[in-house]
CSV table of C-alpha atoms in Angstrom, one decimal:
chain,number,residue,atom,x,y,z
A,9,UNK,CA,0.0,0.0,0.0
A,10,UNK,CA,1.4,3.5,-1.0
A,11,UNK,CA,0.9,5.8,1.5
A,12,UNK,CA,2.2,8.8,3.2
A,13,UNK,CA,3.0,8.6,7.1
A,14,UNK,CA,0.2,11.4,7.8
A,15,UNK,CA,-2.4,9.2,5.8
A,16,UNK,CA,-1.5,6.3,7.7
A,17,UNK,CA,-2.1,7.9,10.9
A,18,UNK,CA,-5.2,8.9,9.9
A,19,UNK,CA,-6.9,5.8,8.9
A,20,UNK,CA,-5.6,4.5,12.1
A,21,UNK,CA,-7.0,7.0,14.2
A,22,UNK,CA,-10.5,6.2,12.0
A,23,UNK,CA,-10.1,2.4,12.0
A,24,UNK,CA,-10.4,2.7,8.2
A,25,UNK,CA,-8.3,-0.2,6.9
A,26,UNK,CA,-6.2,1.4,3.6
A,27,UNK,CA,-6.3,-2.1,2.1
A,28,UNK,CA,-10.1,-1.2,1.4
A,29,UNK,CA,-9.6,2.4,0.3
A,30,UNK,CA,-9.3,2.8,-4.0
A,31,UNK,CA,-6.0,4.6,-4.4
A,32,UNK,CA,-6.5,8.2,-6.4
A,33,UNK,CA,-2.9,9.4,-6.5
A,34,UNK,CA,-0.1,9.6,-8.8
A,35,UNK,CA,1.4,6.6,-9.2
A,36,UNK,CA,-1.4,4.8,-7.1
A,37,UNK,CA,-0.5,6.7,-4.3
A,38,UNK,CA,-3.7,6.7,-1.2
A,39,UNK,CA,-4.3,10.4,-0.5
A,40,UNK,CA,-5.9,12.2,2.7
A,41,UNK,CA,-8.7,12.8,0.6
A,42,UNK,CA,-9.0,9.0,-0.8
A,43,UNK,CA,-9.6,7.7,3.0
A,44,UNK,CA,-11.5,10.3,4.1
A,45,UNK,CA,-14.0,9.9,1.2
A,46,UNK,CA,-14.1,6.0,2.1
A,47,UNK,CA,-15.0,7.2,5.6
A,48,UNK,CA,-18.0,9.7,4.6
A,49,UNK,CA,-19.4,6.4,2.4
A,50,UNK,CA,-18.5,8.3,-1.2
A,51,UNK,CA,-15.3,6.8,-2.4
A,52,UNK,CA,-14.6,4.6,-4.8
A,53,UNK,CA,-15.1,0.3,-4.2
A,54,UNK,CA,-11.9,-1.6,-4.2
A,55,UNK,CA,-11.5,-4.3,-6.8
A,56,UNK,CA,-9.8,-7.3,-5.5
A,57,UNK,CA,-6.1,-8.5,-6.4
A,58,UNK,CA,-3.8,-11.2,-6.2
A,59,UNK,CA,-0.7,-11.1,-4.3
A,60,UNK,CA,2.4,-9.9,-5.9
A,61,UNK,CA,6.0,-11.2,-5.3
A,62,UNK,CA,7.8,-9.0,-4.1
A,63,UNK,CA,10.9,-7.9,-6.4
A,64,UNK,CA,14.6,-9.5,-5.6
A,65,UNK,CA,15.8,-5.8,-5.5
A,66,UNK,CA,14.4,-2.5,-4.4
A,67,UNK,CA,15.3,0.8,-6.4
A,68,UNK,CA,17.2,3.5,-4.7
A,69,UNK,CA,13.9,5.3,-2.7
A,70,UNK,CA,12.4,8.4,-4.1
A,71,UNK,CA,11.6,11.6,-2.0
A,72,UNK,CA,8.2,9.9,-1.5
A,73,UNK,CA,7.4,6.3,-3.5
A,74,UNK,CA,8.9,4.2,-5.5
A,75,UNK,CA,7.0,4.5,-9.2
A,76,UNK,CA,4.2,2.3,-10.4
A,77,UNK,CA,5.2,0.8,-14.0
A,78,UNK,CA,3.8,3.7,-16.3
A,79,UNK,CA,0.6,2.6,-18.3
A,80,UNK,CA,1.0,3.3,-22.5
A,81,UNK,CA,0.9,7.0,-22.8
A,82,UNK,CA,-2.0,8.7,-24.0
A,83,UNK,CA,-1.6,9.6,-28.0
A,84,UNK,CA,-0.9,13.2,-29.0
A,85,UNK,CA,-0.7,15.5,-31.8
A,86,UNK,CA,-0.5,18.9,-32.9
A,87,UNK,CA,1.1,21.7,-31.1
A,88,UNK,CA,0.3,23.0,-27.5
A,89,UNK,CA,1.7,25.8,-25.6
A,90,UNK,CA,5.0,25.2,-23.3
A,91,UNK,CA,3.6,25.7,-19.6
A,92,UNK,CA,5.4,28.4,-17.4
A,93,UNK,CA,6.7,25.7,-15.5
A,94,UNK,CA,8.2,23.6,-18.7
A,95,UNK,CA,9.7,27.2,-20.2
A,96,UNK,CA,11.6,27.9,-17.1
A,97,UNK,CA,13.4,24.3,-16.6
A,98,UNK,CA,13.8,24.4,-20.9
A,99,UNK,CA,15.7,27.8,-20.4
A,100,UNK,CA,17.6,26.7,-17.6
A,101,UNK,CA,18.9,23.1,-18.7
A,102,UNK,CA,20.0,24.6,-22.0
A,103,UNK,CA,21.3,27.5,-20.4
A,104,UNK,CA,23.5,25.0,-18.2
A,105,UNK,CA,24.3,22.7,-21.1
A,106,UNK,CA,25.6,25.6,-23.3
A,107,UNK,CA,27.6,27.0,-20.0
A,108,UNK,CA,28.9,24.7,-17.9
A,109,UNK,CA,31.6,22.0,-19.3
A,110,UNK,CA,29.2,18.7,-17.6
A,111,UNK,CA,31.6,15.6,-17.0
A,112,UNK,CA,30.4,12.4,-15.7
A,113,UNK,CA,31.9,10.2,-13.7
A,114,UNK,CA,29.5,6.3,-13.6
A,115,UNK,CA,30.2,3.7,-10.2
A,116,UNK,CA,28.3,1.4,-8.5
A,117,UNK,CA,28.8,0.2,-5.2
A,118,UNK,CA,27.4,-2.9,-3.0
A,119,UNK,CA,25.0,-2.0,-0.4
A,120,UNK,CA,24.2,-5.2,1.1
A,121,UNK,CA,24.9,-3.4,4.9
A,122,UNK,CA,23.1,-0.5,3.8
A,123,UNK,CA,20.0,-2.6,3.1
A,124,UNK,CA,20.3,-4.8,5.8
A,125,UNK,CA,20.9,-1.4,8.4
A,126,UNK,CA,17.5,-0.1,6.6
A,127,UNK,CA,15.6,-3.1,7.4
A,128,UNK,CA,16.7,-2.8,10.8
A,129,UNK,CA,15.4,0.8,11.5
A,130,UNK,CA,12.4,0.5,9.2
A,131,UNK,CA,10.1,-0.1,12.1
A,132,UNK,CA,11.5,2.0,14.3
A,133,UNK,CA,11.1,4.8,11.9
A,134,UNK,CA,7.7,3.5,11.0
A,135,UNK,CA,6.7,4.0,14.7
A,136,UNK,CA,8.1,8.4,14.5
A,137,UNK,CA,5.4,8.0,11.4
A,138,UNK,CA,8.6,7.8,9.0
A,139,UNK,CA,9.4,6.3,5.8
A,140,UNK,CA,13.0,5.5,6.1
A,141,UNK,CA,14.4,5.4,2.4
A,142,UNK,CA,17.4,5.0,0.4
A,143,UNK,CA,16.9,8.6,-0.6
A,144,UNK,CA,17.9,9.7,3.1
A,145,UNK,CA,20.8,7.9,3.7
A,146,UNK,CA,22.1,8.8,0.5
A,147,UNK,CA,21.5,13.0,1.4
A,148,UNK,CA,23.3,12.2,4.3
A,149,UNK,CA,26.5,10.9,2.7
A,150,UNK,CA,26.1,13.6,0.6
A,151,UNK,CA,26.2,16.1,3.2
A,152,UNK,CA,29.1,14.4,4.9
A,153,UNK,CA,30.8,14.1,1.5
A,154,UNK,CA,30.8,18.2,0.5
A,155,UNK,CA,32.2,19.1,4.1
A,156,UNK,CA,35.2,17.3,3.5
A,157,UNK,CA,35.3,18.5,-0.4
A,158,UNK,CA,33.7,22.0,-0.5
A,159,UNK,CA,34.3,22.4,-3.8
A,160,UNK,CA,31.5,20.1,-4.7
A,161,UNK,CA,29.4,22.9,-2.9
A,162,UNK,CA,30.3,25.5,-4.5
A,163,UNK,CA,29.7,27.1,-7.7
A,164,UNK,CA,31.7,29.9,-10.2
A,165,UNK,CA,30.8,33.3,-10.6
A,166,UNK,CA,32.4,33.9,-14.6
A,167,UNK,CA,31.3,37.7,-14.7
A,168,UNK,CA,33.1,38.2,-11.2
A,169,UNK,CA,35.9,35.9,-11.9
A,170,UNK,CA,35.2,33.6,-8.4
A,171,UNK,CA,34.3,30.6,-7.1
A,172,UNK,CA,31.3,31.5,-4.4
A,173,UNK,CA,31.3,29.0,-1.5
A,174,UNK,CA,27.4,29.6,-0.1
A,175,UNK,CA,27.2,28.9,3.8
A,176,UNK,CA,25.5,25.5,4.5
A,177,UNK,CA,25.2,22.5,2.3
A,178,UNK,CA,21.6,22.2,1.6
A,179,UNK,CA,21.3,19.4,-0.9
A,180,UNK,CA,18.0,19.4,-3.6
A,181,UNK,CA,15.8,16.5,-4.2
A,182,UNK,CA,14.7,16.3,-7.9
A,183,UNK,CA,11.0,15.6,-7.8
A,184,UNK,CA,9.0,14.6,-10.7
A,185,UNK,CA,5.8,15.8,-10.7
A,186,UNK,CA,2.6,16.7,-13.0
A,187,UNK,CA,3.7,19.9,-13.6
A,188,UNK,CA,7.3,19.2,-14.3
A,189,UNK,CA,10.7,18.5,-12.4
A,190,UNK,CA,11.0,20.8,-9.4
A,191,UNK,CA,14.1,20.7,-6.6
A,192,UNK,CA,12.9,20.9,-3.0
A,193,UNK,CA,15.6,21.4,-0.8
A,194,UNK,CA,17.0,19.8,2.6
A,195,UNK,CA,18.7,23.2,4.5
A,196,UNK,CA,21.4,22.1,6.3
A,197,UNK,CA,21.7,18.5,5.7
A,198,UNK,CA,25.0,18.0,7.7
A,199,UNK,CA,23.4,19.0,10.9
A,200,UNK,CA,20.5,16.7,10.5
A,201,UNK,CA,20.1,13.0,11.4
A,202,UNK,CA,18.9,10.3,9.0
A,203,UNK,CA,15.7,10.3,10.3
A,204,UNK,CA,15.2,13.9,9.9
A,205,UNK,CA,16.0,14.2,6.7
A,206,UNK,CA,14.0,11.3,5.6
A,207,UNK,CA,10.8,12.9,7.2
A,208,UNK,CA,11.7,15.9,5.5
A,209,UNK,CA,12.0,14.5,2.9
A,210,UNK,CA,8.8,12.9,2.2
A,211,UNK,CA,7.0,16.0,3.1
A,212,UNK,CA,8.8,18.1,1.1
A,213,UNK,CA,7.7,15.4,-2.2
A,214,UNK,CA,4.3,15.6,-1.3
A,215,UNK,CA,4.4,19.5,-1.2
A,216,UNK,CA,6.0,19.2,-4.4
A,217,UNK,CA,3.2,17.4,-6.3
A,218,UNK,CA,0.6,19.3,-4.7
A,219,UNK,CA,1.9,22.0,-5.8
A,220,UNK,CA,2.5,23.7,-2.5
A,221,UNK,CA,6.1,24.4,-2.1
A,222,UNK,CA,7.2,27.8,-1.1
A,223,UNK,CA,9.9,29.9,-2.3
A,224,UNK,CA,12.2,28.9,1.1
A,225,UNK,CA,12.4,25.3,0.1
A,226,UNK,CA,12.0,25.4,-3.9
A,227,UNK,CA,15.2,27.4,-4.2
A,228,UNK,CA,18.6,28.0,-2.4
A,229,UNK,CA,20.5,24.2,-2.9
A,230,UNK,CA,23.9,23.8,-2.7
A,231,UNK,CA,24.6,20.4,-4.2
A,232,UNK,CA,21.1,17.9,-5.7
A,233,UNK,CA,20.2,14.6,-6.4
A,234,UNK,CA,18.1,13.3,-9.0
A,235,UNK,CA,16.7,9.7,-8.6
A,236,UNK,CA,16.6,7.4,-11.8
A,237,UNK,CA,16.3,4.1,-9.9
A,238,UNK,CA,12.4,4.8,-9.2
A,239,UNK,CA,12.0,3.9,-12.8
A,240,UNK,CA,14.3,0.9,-12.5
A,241,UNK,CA,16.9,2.8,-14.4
A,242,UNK,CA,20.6,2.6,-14.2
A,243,UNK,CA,23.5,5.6,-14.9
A,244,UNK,CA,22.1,8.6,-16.1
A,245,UNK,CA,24.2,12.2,-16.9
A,246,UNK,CA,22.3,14.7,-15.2
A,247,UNK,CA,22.7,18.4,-16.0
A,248,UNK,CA,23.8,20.5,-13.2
A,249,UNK,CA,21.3,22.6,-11.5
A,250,UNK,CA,22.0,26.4,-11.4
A,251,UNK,CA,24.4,28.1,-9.1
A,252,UNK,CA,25.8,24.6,-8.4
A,253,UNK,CA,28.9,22.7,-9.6
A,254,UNK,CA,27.8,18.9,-9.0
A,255,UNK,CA,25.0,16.8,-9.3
A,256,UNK,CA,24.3,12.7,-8.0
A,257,UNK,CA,22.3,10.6,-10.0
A,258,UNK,CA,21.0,7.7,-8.3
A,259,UNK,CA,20.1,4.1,-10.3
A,260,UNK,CA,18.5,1.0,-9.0
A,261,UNK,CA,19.9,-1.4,-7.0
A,262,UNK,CA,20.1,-4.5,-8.6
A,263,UNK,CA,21.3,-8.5,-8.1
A,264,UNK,CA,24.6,-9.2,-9.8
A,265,UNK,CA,27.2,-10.9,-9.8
A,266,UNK,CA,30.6,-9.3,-8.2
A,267,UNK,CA,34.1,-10.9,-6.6
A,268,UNK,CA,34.4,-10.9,-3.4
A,269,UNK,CA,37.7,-10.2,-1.3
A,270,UNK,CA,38.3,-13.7,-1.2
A,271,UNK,CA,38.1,-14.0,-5.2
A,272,UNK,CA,34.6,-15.5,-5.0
A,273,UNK,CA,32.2,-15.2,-7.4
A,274,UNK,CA,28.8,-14.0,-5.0
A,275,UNK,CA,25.8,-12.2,-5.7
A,276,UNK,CA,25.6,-8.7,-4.7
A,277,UNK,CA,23.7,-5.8,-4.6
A,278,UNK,CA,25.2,-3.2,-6.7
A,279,UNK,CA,23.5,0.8,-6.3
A,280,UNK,CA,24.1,2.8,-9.6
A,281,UNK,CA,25.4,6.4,-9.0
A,282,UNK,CA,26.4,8.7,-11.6
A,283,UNK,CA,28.4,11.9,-10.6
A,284,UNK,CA,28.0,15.4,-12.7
A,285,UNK,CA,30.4,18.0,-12.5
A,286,UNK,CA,31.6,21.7,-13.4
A,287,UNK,CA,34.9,20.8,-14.8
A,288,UNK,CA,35.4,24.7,-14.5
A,289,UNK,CA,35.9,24.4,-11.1
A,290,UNK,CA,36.3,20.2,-10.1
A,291,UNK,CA,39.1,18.5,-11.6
A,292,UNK,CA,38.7,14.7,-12.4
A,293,UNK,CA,40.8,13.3,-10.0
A,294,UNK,CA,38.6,15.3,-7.1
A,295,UNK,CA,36.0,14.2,-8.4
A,296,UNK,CA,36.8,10.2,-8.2
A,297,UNK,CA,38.2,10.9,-4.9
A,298,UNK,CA,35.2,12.1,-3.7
A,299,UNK,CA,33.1,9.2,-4.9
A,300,UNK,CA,35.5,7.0,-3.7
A,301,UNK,CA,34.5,8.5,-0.4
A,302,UNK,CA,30.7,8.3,-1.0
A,303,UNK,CA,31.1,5.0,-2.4
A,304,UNK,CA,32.8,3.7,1.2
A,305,UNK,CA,29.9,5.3,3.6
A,306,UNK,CA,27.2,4.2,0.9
A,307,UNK,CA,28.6,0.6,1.3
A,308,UNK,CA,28.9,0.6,5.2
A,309,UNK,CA,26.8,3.0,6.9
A,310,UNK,CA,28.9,2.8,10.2
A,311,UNK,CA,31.1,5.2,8.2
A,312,UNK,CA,28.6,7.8,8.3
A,313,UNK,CA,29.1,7.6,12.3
A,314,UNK,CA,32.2,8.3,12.2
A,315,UNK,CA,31.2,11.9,10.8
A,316,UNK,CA,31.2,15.2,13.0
C-alpha cells in the first residue's frame, strides 16, 4: 500500500483499513482525501487482487514512493503551448548545457549493509510516522561528503571571476511531478540525522506534487540529487542545477554478480550512482576521490558515524 506517514495515521485513528480504500494518486498513491472519502461512504469500491512477489531488489527510494510501471501513454498530436513551469526548466537546462563544461563520472557500489541497516530501522522509523528510504541515507552521505570536499558545494561566478562557496550544504531532491521536475531542498543536511531528513523528505515530495512548495524550500541548494532508480533505471548524466557545480544521479539497486575479497564469485547488490560536475571548477581526480568517499559510507553506513 502506498501511503504517506500522515495518511496512515489517519486511517488508524478512524479504523479505516487502507487495504479497502481505492487509491486516487499519482502513481497509485492513497491520498488524505481517498480515505477520508471512504469514511464519509463516497469513495470509490476496491477491486480485489492477487498477491504480488515482491521484487529481488528495491530501487534506490524516491523523495516519497517508488513509481508504479507507467501505463501506454496517451496519443498526442498537434502543437500545444509550453507551460510556465516547462519554459523555465527548458531555459535553464539549456542554459547549463551551453555553459557549464558537464563531465560524468558512472560507479556502483554494493550496499548489502546499507539494506540490511535499513531493514533494521524501518520499524523504528515507522513508529516516529517515517518512511525510512534510500533517498535519506544517500542525502546524508552527501552532506558528509561536500564538508570534506567543498568544492562540490560551490559554484563559479564567470562575470566576477570567483568561485562563491554559499554557507550551508543544503542538498535538492529532484522531484518529478505533474507539472514538471522541481528541486525541493533539505537546508542544512549535515546537521540533520537520517531520520530527519527522511521525514523531511517525504514531506517536502508531497508538497512538491501538490503543488504547494514555497519559495524557502524550492530554491537555495547547494549540491542535488536526482533519482533514476524509481524507474528501475541505471546511470544517467544529469545536468547541473544552477548556481551549483555537482549533481548525483542515483540508479537501481540491482542483483549481480561481483568478486568478493576472497576472489569468489557472490551475488551482490550493486547501487548505480552517476556523478556530474563543473569541470570549470572540479578537476577529475577530485571528483573520483570524492566518490571513492561516497562510495565507502554508501557501502557501510557505520562510516557515516564516524562523521562530525
Amino acid at each position: 500500500i502506498r501511503a504517506m506517514p500522515t495518511v496512515r495515521r489517519f486511517a488508524r485513528q478512524t479504523n479505516i483499513d487502507l487495504t479497502t480504500v481505492a487509491a486516487t494518486g499519482r502513481h497509485g498513491n492513497l491520498t488524505l482525501d481517498d480515505v477520508k472519502n471512504t469514511l464519509t461512504g463516497t469513495g470509490a469500491p476496491v477491486a480485489p487482487v492477487e498477491a504480488e512477489v515482491a521484487p529481488l531488489a528495491e530501487p534506490a527510494a524516491v523523495a516519497a514512493t517508488p513509481a508504479a510501471p507507467a501505463s501506454a501513454p496517451a496519443e498526442k498530436a498537434g502543437r500545444v503551448p509550453m507551460t510556465p513551469i516547462r519554459k523555465a526548466i527548458a531555459r535553464n537546462m539549456t542554459s547549463q548545457k551551453q555553459n557549464v563544461p558537464h563531465v560524468t563520472l558512472f560507479e556502483q557500489v554494493e550496499v548489502s549493509k546499507l539494506m540490511a541497516h535499513r531493514a533494521t530501522f524501518k520499524d523504528v522509523a515507522l513508529q516516529q510516522d517515517v518512511k525510512l528510504t534510500y533517498m535519506a541515507y544517500v542525502a546524508k552521505a552527501l552532506a558528509s561528503l561536500v564538508k570534506r570536499f567543498p568544492d562540490l558545494n560551490a559554484h563559479v561566478d564567470m562575470a566576477k571571476s570567483e568561485i562563491v562557496y554559499p554557507e550551508g550544504i543544503h542538498v535538492g531532491i529532484a522531484v518529478d511531478t505533474p507539472n514538471g521536475l522541481f528541486v525541493p531542498v533539505v537546508k542544512n543536511a549535515d546537521q540533520k540525522s537520517i531520520l530527519a531528513i527522511a521525514k523531511e523528505i517525504a514531506d517536502l515530495a508531497v508538497r512538491a506534487r501538490d503543488g504547494k512548495l514555497t519559495p524557502d524550500v524550492a530554491s537555495g541548494s547547494t549540491i542535488t540529487i536526482s533519482n533514476i532508480g524509481s524507474a528501475r533505471g541505471n546511470w544517467v548524466t544529469p545536468v547541473i542545477n544552477v548556481n551549483e557545480a555537482a549533481i548525483l544521479g542515483l540508479g537501481t539497486i540491482a542483483k549481480e554478480p561481483i568478486v568478493n575479497e576472497e576472489g569468489e564469485i557472490v551475488v551482490g547488490n550493486m547501487m548505480k550512482l552517476s556523478l556530474s560536475f563543473d569541470h570549470r571548477l572540479i578537476d577529475g581526480m577530485l571528483a573520483q576521490s570524492a566518490m571513492n568517499d561516497l562510495k565507502k559510507m554508501l557501502n557501510d553506513p557505520a562510516y557515516m558515524l564516524m562523521e562530525v
